[in-house]
XYZ file of C-alpha atoms in Angstrom:
630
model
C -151.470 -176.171 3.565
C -153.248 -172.759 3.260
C -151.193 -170.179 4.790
C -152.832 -167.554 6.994
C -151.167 -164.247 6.898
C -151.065 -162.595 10.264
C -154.287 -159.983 11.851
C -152.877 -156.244 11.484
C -152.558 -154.348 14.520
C -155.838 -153.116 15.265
C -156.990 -149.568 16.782
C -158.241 -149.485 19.938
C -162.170 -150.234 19.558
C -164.440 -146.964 19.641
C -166.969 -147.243 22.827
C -170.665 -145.669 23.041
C -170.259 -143.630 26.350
C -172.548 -144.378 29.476
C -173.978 -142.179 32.016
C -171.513 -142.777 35.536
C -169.143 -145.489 33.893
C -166.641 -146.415 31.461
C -167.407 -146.554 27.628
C -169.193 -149.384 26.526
C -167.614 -152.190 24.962
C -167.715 -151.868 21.129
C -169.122 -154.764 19.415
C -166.483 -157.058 17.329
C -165.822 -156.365 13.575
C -167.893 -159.218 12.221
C -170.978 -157.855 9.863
C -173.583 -160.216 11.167
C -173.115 -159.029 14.698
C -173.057 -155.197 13.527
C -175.692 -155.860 11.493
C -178.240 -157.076 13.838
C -177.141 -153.797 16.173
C -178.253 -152.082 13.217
C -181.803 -154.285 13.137
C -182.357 -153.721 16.788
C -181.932 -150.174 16.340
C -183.709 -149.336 12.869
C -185.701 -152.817 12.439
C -188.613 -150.582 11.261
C -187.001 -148.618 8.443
C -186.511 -150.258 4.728
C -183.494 -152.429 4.291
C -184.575 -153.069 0.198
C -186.698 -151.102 -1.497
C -187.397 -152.858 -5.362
C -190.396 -151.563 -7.129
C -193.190 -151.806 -5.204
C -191.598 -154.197 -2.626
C -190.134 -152.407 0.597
C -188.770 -155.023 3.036
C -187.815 -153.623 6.485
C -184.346 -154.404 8.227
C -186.861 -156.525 10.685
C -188.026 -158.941 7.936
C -185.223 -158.937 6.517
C -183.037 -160.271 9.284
C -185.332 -162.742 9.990
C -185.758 -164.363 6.810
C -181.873 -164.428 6.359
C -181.916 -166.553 9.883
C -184.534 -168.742 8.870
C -182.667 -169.606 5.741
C -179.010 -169.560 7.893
C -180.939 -172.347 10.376
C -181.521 -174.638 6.712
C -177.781 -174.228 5.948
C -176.707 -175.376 9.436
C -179.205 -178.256 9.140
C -177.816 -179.135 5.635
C -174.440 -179.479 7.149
C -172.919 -175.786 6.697
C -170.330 -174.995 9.552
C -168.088 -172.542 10.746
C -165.576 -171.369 8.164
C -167.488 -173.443 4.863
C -167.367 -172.205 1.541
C -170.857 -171.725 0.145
C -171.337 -170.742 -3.735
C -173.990 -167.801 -4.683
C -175.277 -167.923 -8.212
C -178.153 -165.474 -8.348
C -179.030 -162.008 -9.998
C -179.190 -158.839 -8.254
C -182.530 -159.478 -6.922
C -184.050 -158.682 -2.839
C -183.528 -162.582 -2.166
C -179.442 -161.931 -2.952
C -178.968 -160.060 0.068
C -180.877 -162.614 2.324
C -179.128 -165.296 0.626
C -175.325 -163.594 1.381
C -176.609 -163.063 5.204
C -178.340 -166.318 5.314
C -174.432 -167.320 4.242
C -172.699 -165.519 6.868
C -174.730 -166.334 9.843
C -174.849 -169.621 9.577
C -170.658 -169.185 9.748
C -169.869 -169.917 6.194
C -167.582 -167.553 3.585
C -169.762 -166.509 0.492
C -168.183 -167.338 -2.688
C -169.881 -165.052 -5.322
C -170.767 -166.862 -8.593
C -171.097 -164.036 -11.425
C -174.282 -165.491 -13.705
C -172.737 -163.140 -16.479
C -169.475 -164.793 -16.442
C -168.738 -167.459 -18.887
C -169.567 -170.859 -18.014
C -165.679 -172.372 -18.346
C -164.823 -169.221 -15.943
C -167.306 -170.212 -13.420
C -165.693 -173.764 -13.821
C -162.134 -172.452 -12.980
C -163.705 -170.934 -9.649
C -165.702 -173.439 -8.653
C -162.583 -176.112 -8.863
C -160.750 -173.625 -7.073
C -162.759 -172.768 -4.534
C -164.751 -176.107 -4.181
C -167.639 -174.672 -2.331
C -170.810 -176.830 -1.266
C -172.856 -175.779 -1.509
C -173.881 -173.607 -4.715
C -177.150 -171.575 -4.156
C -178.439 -170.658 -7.194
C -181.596 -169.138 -9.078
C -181.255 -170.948 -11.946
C -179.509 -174.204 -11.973
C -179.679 -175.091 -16.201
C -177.042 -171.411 -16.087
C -174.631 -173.249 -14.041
C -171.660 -175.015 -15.167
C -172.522 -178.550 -15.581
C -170.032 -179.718 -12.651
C -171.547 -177.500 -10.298
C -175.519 -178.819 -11.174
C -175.364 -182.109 -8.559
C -174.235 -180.164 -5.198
C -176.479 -176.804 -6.666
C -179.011 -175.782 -3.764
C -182.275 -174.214 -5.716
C -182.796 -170.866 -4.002
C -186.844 -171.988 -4.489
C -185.734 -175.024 -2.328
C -183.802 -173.292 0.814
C -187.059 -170.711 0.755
C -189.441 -173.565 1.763
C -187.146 -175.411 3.629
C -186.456 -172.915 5.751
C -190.146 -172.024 6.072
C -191.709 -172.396 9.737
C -187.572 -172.834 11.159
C -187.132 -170.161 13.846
C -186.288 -166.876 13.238
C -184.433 -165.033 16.372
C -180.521 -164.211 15.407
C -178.355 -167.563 15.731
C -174.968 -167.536 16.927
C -172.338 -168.865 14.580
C -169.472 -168.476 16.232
C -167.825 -165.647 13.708
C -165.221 -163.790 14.566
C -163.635 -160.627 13.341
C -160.374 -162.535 11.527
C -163.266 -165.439 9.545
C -163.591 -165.247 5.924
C -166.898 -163.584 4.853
C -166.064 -163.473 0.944
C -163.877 -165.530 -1.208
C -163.937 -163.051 -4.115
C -162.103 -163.679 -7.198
C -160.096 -161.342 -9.646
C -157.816 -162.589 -13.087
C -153.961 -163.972 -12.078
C -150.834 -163.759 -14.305
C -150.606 -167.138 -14.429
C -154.640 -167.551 -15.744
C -155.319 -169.116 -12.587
C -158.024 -167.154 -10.723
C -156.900 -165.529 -7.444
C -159.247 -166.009 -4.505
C -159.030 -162.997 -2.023
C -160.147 -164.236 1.253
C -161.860 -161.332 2.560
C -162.184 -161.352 6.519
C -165.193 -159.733 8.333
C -163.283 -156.682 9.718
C -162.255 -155.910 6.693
C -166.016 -154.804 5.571
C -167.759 -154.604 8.986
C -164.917 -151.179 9.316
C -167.444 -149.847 7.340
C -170.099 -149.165 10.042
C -167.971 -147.366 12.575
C -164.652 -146.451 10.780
C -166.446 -145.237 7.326
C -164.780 -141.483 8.055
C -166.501 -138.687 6.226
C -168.955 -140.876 4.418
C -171.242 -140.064 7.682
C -173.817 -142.812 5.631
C -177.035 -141.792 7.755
C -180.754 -143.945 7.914
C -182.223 -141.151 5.358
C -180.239 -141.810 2.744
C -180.138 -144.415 -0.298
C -177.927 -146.334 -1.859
C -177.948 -147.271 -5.442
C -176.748 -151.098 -5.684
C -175.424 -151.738 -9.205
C -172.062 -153.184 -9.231
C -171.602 -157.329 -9.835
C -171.622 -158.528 -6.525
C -168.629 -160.848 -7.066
C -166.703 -157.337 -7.795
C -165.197 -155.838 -4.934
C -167.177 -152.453 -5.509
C -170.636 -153.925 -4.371
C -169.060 -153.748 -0.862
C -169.268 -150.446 -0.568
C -172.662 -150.122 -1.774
C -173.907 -152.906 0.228
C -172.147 -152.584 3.848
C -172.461 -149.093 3.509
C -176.306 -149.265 3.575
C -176.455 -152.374 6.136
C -174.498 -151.146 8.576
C -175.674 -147.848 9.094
C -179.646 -148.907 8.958
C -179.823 -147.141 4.717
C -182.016 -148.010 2.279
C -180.629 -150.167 -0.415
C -181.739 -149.845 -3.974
C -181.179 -152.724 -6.380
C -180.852 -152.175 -9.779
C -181.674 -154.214 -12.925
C -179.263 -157.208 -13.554
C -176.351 -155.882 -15.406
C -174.942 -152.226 -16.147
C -177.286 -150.071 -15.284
C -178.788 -147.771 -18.025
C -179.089 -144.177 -17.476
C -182.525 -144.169 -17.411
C -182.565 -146.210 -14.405
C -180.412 -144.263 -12.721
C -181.764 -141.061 -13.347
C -185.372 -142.651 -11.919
C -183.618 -144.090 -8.772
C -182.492 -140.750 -7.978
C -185.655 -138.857 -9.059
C -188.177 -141.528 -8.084
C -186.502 -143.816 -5.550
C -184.505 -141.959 -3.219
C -180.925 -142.590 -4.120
C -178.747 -139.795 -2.149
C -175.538 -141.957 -2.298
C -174.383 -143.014 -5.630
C -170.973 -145.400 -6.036
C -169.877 -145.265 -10.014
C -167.231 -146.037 -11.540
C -165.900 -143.699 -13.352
C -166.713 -144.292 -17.415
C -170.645 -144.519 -16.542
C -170.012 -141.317 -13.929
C -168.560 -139.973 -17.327
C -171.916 -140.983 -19.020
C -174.160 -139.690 -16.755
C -172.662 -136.532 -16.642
C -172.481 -135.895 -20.465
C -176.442 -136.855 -20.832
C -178.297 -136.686 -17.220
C -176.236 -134.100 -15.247
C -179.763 -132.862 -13.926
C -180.072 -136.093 -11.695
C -177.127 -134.979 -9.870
C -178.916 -132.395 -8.026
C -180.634 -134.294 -5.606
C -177.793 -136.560 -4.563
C -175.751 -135.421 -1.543
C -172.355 -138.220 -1.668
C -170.883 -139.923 -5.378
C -167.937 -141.584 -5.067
C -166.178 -142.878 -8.055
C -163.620 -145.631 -8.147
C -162.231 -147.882 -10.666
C -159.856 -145.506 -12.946
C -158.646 -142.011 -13.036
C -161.651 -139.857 -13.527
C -162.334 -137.341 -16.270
C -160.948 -133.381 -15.102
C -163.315 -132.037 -17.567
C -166.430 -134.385 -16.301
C -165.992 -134.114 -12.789
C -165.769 -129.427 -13.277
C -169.063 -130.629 -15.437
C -170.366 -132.514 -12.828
C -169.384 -130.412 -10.012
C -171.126 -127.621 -11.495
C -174.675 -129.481 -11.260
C -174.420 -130.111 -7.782
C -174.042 -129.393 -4.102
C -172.903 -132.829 -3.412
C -169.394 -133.747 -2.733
C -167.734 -136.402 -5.163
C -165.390 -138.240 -3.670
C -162.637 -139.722 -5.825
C -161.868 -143.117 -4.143
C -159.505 -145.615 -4.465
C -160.111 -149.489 -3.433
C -158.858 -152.759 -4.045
C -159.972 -156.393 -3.561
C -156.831 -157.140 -1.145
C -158.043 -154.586 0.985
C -161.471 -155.692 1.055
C -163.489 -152.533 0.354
C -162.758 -148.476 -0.126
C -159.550 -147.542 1.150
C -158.946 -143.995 0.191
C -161.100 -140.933 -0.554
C -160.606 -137.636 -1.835
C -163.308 -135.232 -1.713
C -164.187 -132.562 -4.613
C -166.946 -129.643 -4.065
C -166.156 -127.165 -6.425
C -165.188 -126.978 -10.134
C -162.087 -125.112 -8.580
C -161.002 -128.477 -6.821
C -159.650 -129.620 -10.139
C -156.733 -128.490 -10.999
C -155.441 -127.533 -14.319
C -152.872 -130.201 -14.698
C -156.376 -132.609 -14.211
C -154.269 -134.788 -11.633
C -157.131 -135.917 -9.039
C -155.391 -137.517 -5.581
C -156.807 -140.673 -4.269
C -156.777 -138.390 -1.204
C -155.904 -140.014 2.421
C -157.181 -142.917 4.301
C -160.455 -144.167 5.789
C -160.250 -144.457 9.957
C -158.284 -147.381 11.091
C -156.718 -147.777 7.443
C -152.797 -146.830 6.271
C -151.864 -145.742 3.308
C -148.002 -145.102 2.341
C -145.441 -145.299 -0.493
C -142.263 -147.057 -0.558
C -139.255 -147.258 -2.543
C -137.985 -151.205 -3.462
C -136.708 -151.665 -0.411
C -139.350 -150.733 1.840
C -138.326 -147.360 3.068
C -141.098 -144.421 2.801
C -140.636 -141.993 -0.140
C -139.878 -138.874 0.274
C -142.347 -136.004 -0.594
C -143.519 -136.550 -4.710
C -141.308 -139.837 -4.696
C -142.576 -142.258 -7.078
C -142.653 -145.350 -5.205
C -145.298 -148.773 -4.297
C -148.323 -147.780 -2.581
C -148.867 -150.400 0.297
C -152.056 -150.593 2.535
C -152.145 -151.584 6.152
C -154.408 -151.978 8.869
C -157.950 -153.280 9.120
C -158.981 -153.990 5.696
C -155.898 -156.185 4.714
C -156.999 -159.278 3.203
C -155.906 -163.060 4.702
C -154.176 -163.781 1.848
C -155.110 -165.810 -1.292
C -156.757 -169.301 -1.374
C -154.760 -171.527 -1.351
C -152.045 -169.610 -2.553
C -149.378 -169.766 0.037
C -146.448 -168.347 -1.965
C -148.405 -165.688 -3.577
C -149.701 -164.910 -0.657
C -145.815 -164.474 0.685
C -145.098 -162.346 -2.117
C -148.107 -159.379 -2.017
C -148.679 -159.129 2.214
C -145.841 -158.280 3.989
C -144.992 -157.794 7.252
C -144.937 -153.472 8.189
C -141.451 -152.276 8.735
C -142.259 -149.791 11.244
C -143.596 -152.513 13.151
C -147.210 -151.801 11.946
C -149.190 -154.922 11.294
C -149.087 -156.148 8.069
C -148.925 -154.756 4.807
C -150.717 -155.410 1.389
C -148.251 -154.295 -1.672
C -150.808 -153.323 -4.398
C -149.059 -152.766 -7.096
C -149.691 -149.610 -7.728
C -147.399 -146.810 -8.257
C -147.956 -143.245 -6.180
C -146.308 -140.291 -4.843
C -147.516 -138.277 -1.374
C -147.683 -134.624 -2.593
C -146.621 -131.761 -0.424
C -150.465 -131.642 1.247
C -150.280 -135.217 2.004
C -152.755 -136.563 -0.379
C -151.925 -139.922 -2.517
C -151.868 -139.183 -6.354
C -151.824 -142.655 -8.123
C -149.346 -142.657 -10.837
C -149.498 -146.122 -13.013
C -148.714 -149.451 -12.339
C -145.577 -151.545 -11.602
C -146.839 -155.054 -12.954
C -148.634 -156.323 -15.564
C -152.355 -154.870 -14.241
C -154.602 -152.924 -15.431
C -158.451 -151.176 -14.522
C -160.680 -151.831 -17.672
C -163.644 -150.146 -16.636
C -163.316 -150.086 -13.351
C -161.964 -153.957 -13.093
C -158.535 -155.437 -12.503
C -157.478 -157.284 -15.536
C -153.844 -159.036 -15.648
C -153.017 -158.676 -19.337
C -150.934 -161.609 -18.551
C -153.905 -163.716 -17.876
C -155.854 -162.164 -21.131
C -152.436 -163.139 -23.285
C -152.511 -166.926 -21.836
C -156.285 -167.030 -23.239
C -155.133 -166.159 -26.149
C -152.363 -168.025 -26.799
C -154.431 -171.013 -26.237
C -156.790 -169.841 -28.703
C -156.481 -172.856 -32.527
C -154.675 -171.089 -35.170
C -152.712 -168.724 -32.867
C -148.753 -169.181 -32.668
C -147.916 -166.447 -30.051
C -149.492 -163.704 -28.226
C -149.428 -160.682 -25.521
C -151.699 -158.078 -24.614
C -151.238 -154.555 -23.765
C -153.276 -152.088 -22.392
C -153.608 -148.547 -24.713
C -154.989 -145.251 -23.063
C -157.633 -143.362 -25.370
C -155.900 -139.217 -25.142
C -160.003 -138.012 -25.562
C -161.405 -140.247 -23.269
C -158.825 -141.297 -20.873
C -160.409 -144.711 -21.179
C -157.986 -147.668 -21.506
C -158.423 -150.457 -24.058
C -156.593 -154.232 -24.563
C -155.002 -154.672 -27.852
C -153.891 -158.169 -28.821
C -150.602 -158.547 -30.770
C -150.202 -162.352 -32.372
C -148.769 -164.047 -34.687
C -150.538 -167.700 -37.026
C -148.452 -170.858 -38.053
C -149.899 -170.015 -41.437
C -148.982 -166.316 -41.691
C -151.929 -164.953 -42.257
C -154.570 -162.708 -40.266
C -157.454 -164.078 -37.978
C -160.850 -162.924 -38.326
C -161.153 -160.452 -35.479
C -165.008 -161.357 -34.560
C -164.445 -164.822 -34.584
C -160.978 -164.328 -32.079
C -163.732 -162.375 -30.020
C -166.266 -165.014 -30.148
C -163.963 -167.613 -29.244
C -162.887 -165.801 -26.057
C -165.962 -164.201 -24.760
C -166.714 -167.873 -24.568
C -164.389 -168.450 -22.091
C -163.721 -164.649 -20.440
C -165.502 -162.149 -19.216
C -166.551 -159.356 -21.583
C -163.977 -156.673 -19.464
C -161.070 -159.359 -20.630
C -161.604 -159.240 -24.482
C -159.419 -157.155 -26.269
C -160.728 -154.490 -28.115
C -158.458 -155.214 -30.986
C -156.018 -157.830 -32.728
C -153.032 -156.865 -34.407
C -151.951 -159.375 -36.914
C -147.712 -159.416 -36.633
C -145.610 -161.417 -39.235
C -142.825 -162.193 -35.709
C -143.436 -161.101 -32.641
C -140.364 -158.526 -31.948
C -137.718 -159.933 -28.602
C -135.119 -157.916 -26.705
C -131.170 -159.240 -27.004
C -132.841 -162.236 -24.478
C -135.389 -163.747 -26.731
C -138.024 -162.981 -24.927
C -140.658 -160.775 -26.106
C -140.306 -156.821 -26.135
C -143.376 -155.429 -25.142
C -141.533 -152.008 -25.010
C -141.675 -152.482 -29.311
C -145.591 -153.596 -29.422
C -146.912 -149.761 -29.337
C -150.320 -148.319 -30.987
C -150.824 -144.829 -32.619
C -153.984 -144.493 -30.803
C -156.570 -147.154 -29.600
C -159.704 -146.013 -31.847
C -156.951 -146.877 -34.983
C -156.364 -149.911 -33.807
C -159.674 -151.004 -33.431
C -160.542 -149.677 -37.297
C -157.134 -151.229 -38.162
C -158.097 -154.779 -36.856
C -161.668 -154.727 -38.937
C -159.589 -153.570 -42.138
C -157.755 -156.570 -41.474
C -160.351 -158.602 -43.382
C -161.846 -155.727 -45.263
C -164.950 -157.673 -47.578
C -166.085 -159.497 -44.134
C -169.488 -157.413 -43.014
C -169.870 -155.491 -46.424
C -173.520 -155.433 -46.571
C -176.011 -153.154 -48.493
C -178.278 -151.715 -46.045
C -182.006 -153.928 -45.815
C -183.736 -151.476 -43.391
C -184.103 -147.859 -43.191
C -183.631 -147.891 -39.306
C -180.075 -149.481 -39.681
C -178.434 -146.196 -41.224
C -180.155 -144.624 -37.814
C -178.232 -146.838 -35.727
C -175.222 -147.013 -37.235
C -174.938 -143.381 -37.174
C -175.427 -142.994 -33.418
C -172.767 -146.218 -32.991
C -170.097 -144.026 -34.768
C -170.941 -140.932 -32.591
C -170.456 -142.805 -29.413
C -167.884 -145.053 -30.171
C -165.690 -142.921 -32.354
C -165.819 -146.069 -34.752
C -165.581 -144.022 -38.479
C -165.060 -147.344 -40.710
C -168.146 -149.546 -39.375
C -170.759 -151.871 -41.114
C -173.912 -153.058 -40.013
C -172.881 -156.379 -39.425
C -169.449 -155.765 -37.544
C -169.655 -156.849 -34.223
C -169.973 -154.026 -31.196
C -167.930 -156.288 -28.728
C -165.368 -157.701 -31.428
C -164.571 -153.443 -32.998
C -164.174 -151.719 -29.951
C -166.788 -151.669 -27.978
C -167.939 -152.203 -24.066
C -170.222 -152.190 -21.854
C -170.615 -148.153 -21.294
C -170.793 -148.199 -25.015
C -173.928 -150.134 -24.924
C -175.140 -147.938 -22.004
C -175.146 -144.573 -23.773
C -176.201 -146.161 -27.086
C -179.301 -147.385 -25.651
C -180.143 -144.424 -23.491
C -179.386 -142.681 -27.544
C -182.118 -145.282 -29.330
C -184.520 -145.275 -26.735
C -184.950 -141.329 -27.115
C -185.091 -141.302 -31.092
C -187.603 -144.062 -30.694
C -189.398 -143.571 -28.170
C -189.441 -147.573 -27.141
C -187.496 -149.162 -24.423
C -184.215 -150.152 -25.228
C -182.085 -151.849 -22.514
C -177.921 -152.551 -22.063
C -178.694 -156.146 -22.132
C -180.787 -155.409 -25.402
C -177.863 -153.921 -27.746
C -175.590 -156.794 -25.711
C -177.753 -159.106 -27.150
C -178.320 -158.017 -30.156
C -174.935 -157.224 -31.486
C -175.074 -155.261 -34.664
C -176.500 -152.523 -36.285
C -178.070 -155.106 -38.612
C -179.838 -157.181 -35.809
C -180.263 -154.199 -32.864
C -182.055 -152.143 -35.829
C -184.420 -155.348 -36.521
C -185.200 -155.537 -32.725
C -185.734 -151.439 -32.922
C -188.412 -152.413 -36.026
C -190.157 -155.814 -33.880
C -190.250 -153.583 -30.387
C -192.194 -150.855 -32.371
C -194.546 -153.285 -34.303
C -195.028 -155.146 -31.199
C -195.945 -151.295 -29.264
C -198.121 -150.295 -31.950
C -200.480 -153.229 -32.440
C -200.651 -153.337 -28.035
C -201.755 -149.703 -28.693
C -204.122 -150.741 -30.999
C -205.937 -153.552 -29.057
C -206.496 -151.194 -26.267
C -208.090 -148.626 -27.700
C -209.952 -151.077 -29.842
C-alpha cells in the first residue's frame, strides 16, 4: 500500500484586506483554483504567445475546460494518473490544465527520452490514459490506451466551457514527475498542488508581474519547467514557448529582443553560453535565475556587467516540487574572490536548514545535510513506501515534515546556504539529477561487459561535471566506445551517457571486496574523453572528402576542447552534450550563414555527416534563391 507522508505545517494563509471587515479568505493552494483567480482577473492579457499565435488567459482557460469535461466523460476521476506525450507546443499547456481540472495527476512523458525509458515509467506509473501528439513515438505498450491529442480536440468541441469543479485539494497530486534511482528503478515524485500553486502568493522577491515574459524551455517532465510555467500562470505573465529541445542561442537572443522575455530561468552551462556569445541580450531582461549546478564566478562578473537585472542563483529540487532557495547577485562585486556563490535563503513559507547525522542543526560553517521543510515537500515516492521512509522525515523541532536532499551545505556567518557537494551517489549533469548508481546498473547490463561503476569528474576550466565509465570484458580486451554509447543512448537519456569509458584489466576493491571507488580517479575529464577514443586508435581514421569538414572540425575542437578528433568520431560517444551542440550550431550558422539547429548537429553526429548537411542546406538555399529571382 502506497504510503502517504504527512502535510507540513502550513503558514497561516495571506488574506486580501476589505474595506470595514476582516481579511478575506485566501483561496486554497491548488493551481487550478489560483489559476482561474488569475483568468478572472487578467482573462484579457496573453497567456501564450508562439509566433504569430497570442492566446489570451480567457481562451485559454476555456479550452483547457472543454478538454477537462472529455476526460471526465472518458472516465478520468479525482486523483487518476493521466500520461502527457507531447512537444513543447501552445496545446501542452491546455493539455496539463485540461489534466488537472478534471482532478487527475499529470504524468509527463519526455518524447526525447528513449523508448525502453518511457516503458519503465509507464509500468511504473500505469497511467490511462496517455495523451499524446504522436502515437507511432510511443512505446509500443502504451499505443492501445494512447488518447490522440487530435481526438480529445474534437471531442471536446461544442462541451461547455465555464470552470468545472473537480474536487482538488491543496494535499492532491498534480505531477508524478520522474528522476533516475540507485537501484535503476525510476523514482516517481508525487508532487502535490501546494507545492507549485506557493508560487503565486509565496514566490518572495521574484515579484513576477502581468508585464513581464517568461521564456519556457526546460523538458516539461524536468522539475525546472515549474518555475517557468507556474511562475507565468499564476501571476497573469506571458509565457513564451520555445522550439522542442535545447534552445539555441539564436532563439533566445530573439525571444528577448523580439518577443518580450524579461524573466529568463537557465541553467547554468547554457547561462554560461549565452554569456560568452550573446551577453548583449541581457540588457533588456530584468530577473535570470539559474539553477541546476554551481555557476561560473567568472560568467556571472561577465554577465553582471551587461546588465541591470538581478541574477538570482537558485537552488531547487524535484522533492520539493519547484525553486526553493534564491540568492540574488547585482553587481560584479557580489562575487567574491573565492567564486563560492550561496544558494542564498528561502522562498516564503519554505525552510531551509543543515543538520549533522543525527538531526541536530549545525553550527555556523558546519558541514552538514541540507533538509527542506514546509510547503513544497513532496508526498513521497510512488509507490515507494520505504524509500519514501528513508528521504522525508518527520521535523525535530516539531516543524512539519522534512525532505533530506542529499545535499551537503554549511549556513555562513550572514545566514545564506552555500552548497558544498553531495553525500550519496548523485550528481547534476547539466542541470539534471543523475544517480551514477543507476548509469553503472545500465551498464553493467550492457553484452560483453563483466563489471562496471560510474563516477562523476569536474572539468577545473569549466566547472562542468562529466560521467566516466570504468569496466572491465570477460575477454580482456577494450569496447568500442561509440558503440558502448550507442547501445545506451538506446535505452537512457542523453544526460545519463558517460562521456567516457575506461577500459580496466580488474576493477580495484577495498580489504571488503567490494569495489573502491576512492581508487577509480581521472587526471582531468577532457583526457579521459581523448583517452577512451585512443582506446581503438584506427576506428574513424578517415581522409577528409569535403572541404567544409576541416571547417567543422575545427570549430568542434574549439568548443569542446577535444584536440585528438576525426571526422567520423561520434560528438555524443567523445565528450560531448547537449550545450556542446548549442554553441556549435550558433558557431556554423554564423560562418555559413544558413540555419543550423541543436537538433541538427544532434542528428547529424559527426563532422563527416553535419559538414554534408552544411553542403545540402546551402545547395538547397541557393537554387530557392535562384527560382525566385528567376
Amino acid at each position: 500500500m502506497e504510503k502517504n507522508v504527512k502535510a507540513p505545517s502550513l503558514p497561516r494563509p495571506l488574506g486580501t484586506a476589505r474595506t470595514g471587515g476582516p481579511p478575506a479568505p485566501a483561496p486554497p493552494l491548488v493551481l487550478t483554483t489560483l489559476f482561474e483567480e488569475v483568468v478572472r482577473a487578467h482573462g484579457g492579457s496573453v497567456a501564450l504567445a508562439d509566433g504569430a499565435e497570442q492566446i489570451t488567459y480567457d481562451r485559454l482557460n476555456r479550452r483547457a475546460n472543454r478538454m477537462a469535461r472529455h476526460l471526465r466523460d472518458r472516465g478520468v476521476a479525482r486523483g487518476d494518473r493521466v500520461g502527457v506525450h507531447m512537444r513543447r507546443s501552445p496545446d501542452l499547456y491546455a493539455v496539463l490544465l485540461a489534466v488537472l481540472k478534471a482532478g487527475g495527476c499529470v504524468v509527463p512523458l519526455d518524447p526525447a527520452y528513449p523508448a525502453e525509458y518511457l516503458a519503465r515509467i509507464l509500468r511504473e506509473a500505469r497511467p490511462s490514459p496517455v495523451i499524446c501528439d504522436d502515437a507511432h513515438a510511443l512505446p509500443p505498450e502504451a499505443r492501445d490506451g494512447a488518447l490522440a491529442l487530435h481526438d480529445l480536440v474534437t471531442g471536446s468541441d461544442g462541451l461547455p466551457d465555464g470552470d468545472p469543479d473537480p474536487g482538488t485539494g491543496p494535499e492532491d497530486t498534480a505531477f508524478l514527475m520522474y528522476t533516475s534511482g540507485s537501484t535503476g528503478r525510476p523514482k516517481g515524485v508525487r508532487i502535490a498542488h501546494r507545492g507549485l500553486a506557493r508560487l503565486g502568493p509565496h514566490s518572495g522577491p521574484l515579484d513576477i508581474t502581468p508585464d513581464d515574459g517568461l521564456t519556457q524551455s526546460a523538458a516539461f517532465s524536468f522539475a525546472a519547467s515549474t518555475i517557468e510555467i507556474w511562475l507565468a500562470f499564476l501571476h497573469g505573465a506571458t509565457l513564451l514557448p520555445m522550439p522542442p529541445g535545447l534552445p539555441s542561442l539564436p532563439d533566445l537572443r530573439e525571444a528577448v529582443e523580439k518577443r518580450g522575455a524579461t524573466v529568463l530561468s537557465l541553467p547554468c552551462g547554457l547561462f554560461n553560453a549565452l554569456v560568452d556569445q550573446e551577453p548583449e541580450c541581457l540588457r533588456q531582461v530584468r530577473i535570470i535565475v539559474l539553477s541546476g549546478d554551481f555557476p561560473s564566478p567568472g560568467h556571472l562578473r561577465r554577465a553582471l556587467a551587461h546588465t541591470d537585472a538581478v541574477v538570482y542563483n537558485g537552488y531547487g529540487c524535484t522533492e520539493n516540487s519547484s525553486i526553493t532557495a534564491l540568492h540574488p547577485l547585482t553587481s560584479p562585486d557580489d562575487v567574491d574572490g573565492a567564486g563560492v556563490v550561496p544558494i542564498g535563503r528561502p522562498l516564503p513559507t519554505v525552510t531551509l536548514d543543515v543538520y549533522d547525522p543525527l538531526m541536530r542543526p549545525c553550527a555556523t560553517d558546519e558541514v552538514g545535510e541540507l533538509c527542506v521543510g514546509g510547503t513544497g515537500v513532496a508526498l513521497g515516492y510512488a509507490d515507494q513506501p520505504e524509500l519514501t521512509a528513508e528521504k522525508f522525515t518527520e521535523d525535530p523541532d516539531g516543524g512539519g515534515l522534512l525532505y533530506r536532499t542529499g545535499d551537503l551545505a554549511r549556513r555562513n556567518g550572514r545566514g545564506d546556504i552555500v552548497l558544498v557537494g553531495r553525500s550519496d551517489s548523485m550528481v547534476k549533469i547539466r542541470g539534471f539529477r543523475v544517480e551514477t548508481s543507476a548509469v553503472t546498473l545500465a551498464v553493467r547490463a550492457l553484452d560483453g561487459v563483466a563489471d562496471a561503476a560510474v563516477k562523476a569528474f569536474e572539468d577545473d576550466d569549466t566547472h562542468e561535471k562529466h560521467l566516466v565509465a570504468f569496466y572491465t570484458t570477460p575477454d580482456g580486451r577494450p569496447a568500442d566506445p561509440g558503440d558502448l554509447v550507442r547501445r545506451l543512448s538506446a535505452d537512457l537519456p542523453s544526460h545519463m551517457v558517460p562521456s567516457a569509458f575506461r577500459h580496466l584489466e580488474r576493477m580495484p576493491t577495498n580489504v571488503n571486496g567490494k569495489t573502491d571507488r576512492t581508487a577509480l580517479t581521472v587526471e582531468s575529464p577532457k583526457k579521459e574523453i581523448r583517452n577512451s577514443r585512443n582506446e581503438n586508435p584506427e576506428k574513424g581514421k578517415k581522409t577528409m572528402q569535403n572541404p567544409l569538414e576541416s571547417v567543422v572540425l575545427q570549430a568542434w575542437i574549439e568548443i569542446s576542447g577535444m584536440d585528438e578528433f576525426s571526422t567520423t568520431d561520434s560528438f555524443l560517444g567523445h565528450g560531448g552534450n547537449s550545450l556542446h551542440f548549442v554553441q556549435l550550431a550558433f558557431r556554423l550558422q554564423k560562418i555559413f550563414g544558413i540555419e543550423i539547429t541543436t537538433e541538427s548537429v544532434f542528428r547529424h553526429g559527426t563532422v563527416e555527416q553535419l559538414a554534408r548537411f552544411i553542403e545540402e542546406s546551402r545547395d538547397r538555399a541557393a537554387t530557392s534563391s535562384s527560382a525566385s529571382h528567376g
